[in-house]
Each structure stands twice: as structure tokens, then as C-alpha cells.
C-alpha positions in Angstrom: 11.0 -43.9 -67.0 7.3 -44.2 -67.7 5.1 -41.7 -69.8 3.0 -40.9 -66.4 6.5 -40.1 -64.4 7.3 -37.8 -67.1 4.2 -36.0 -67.7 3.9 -35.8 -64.4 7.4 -33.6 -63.8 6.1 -31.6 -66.9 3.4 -30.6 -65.1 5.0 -29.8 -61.6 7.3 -27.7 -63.8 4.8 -26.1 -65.7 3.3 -24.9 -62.7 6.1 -23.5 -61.1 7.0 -21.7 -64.7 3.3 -20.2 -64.7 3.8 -19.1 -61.0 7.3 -17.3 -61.6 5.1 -16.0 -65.0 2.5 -14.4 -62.4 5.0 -13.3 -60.2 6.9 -11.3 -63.3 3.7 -9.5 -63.7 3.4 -6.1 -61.6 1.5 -6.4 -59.5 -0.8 -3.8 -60.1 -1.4 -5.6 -63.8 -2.0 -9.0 -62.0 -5.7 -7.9 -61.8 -6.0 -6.2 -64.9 -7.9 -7.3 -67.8 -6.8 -5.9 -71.4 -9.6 -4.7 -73.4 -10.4 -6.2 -76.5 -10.9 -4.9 -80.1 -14.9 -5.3 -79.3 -14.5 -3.6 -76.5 -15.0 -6.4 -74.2 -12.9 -7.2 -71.3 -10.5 -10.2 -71.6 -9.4 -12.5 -68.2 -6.6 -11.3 -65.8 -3.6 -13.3 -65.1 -5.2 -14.0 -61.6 -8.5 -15.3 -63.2 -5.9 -17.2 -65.6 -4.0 -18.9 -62.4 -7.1 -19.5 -61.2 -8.9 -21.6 -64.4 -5.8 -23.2 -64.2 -6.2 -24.4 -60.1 -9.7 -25.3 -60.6 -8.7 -27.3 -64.0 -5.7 -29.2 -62.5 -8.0 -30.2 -59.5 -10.8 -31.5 -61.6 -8.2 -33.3 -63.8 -7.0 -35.3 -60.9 -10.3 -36.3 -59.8 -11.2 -37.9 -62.7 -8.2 -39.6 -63.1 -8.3 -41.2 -60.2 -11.8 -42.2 -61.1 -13.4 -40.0 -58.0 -16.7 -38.4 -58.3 -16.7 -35.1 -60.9 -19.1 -32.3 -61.0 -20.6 -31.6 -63.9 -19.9 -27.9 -64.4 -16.7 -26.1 -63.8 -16.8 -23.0 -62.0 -13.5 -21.1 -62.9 -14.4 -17.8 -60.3 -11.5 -18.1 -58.2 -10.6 -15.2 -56.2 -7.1 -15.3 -54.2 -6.2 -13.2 -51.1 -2.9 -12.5 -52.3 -0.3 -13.7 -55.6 1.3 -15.9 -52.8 -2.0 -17.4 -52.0 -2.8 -18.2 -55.9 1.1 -19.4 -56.3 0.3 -21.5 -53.7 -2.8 -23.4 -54.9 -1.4 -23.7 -58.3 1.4 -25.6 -57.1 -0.4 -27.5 -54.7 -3.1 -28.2 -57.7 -0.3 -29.0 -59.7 1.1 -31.5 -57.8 -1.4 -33.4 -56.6 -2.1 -34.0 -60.3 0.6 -35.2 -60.7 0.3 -37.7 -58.2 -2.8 -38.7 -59.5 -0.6 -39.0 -63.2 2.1 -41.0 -61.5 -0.4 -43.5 -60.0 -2.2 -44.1 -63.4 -1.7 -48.0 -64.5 -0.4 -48.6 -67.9 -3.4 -50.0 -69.1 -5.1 -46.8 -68.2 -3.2 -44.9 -71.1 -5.4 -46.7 -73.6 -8.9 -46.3 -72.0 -11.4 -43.8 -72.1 -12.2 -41.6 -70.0 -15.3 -39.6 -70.1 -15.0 -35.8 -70.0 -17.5 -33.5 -70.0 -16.5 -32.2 -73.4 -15.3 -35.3 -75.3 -14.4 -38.7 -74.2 -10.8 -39.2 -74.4 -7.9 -41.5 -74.2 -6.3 -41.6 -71.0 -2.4 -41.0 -73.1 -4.1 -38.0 -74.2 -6.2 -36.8 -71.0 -2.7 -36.5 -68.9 -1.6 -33.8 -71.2 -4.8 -31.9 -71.2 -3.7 -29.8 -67.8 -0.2 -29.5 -68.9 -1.0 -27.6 -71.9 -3.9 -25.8 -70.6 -0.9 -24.3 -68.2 1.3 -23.8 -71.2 -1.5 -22.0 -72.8 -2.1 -19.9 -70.0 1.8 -19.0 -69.3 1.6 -17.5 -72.5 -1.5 -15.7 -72.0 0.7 -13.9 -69.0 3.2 -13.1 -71.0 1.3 -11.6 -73.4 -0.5 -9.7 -71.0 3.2 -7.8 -70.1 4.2 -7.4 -73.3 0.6 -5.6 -73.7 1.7 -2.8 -70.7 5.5 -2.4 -72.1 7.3 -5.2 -70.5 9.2 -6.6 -73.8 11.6 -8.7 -71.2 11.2 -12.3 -71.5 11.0 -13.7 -67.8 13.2 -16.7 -68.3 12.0 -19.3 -65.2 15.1 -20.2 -63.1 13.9 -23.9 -63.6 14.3 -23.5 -67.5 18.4 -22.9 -67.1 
């Protein structure tokens, strides 16, 4: 199997962890943001599943070498948690196209993102673990209104 194929069916998986994640939310805490020690508000699990859509969709565009804004607006607002399920998964996987279809040589150029340049073996990962991140961002967020239950993911077993 080749790294891409692989990191590519982390990141389908990841997705569908950190949609089951949202969905194991209440859903009147999917909106909620936890207040912080400074009093400032911190980001929802929506505005979470949202970074993550806008993130996997940018990702793909600039592996595939197509045109990339810029900025990186992360203001995502979803109809429903079925609608943000949905555009996470369909974020996630046409990343992972984009990842499958990645030559070889690819893995050991550089690729210029807006924050760093960075080596394409590296850059796949990048939306993967952003995901990771955020899955545990959710769960923290339940544990912060009483739920001490760790969702497992069907997909995990």
C-alpha cells in the first residue's frame, strides 16, 4: 500500500470519528461555547466541524496544485448537525482523493502554505491531525457539561 492510500483512509476515518464525536454532543451543547478562565468565549463544536470543512477543502486545493486564496475564512454556519456531518465527510473525502492521486515524487517537494512551506510527506497529514485535534476538542467540550462517557466510534471496534 502507498503512504497516500493510507493517509488517505486515515482521513476518511477521522472524519467519520469527528462526525459520530458531534453527533455524541447534545444537541443543545453543539452550539455552545465554554467560557474561558479570562472570561472569553472559546469555539463550539459546530464552529470546530466547520474549521475543519473549510481546512480539508483548502488542503485539497493545494494539493492538487489548484488556485488557493490567501486567507481562510473559518465562519461556517450549518443548517442542521446533519448538514455539517455532511460537508465534513464530503470535505473529507474529496481530500482524500486529492491524497490518493498525489505522485510519489510529490512526497518530497515543497509545497507553499500560507504559514510555512512544507514537504508534501508532511502536508498530507496536516488535515488529518487538525481533525484529530478537533475530535478531542469535542470531547472535551462534553466532559465540560457532565458527560464523562467516552463515545467510542463504531468504526474504532
Amino acid at each position: 500500500m502507498r503512504i497516500q492510500d493510507y493517509v488517505a483512509d486515515q482521513t476518511e476515518r477521522v472524519a467519520e470519528s469527528l462526525a459520530f464525536f458531534l453527533d455524541s454532543t447534545i444537541a443543545e451543547r453543539r452550539d455552545w461555547k465554554p467560557t474561558a478562565e479570562n472570561g472569553e468565549a472559546t469555539r463550539s463544536a459546530l464552529q470546530q466541524i466547520g474549521e475543519c470543512v473549510v481546512v480539508n477543502g483548502y488542503m485539497a486545493k493545494l494539493i492538487r496544485g489548484d488556485e488557493v486564496a490567501p486567507g481562510l475564512s473559518y465562519d461556517l454556519t450549518f443548517a442542521s448537525t446533519e448538514e455539517a456531518q455532511t460537508l465534513l465527510l464530503e470535505s473529507a473525502k474529496e481530500l482524500a482523493q486529492a491524497i490518493r492521486t498525489l505522485p510519489d515524487a510529490d512526497l518530497e517537494r515543497d509545497f507553499r502554505h500560507p504559514r510555512a512551506v512544507i514537504r508534501g510527506s508532511n502536508l498530507i497529514l496536516m488535515p488529518m491531525r487538525n481533525m484529530a485535534y478537533h475530535a478531542g476538542q469535542i470531547n472535551f467540550i462534553q466532559t465540560l457539561y457532565g458527560d464523562s462517557e467516552f463515545h467510542v466510534p463504531p468504526t474504532w471496534r
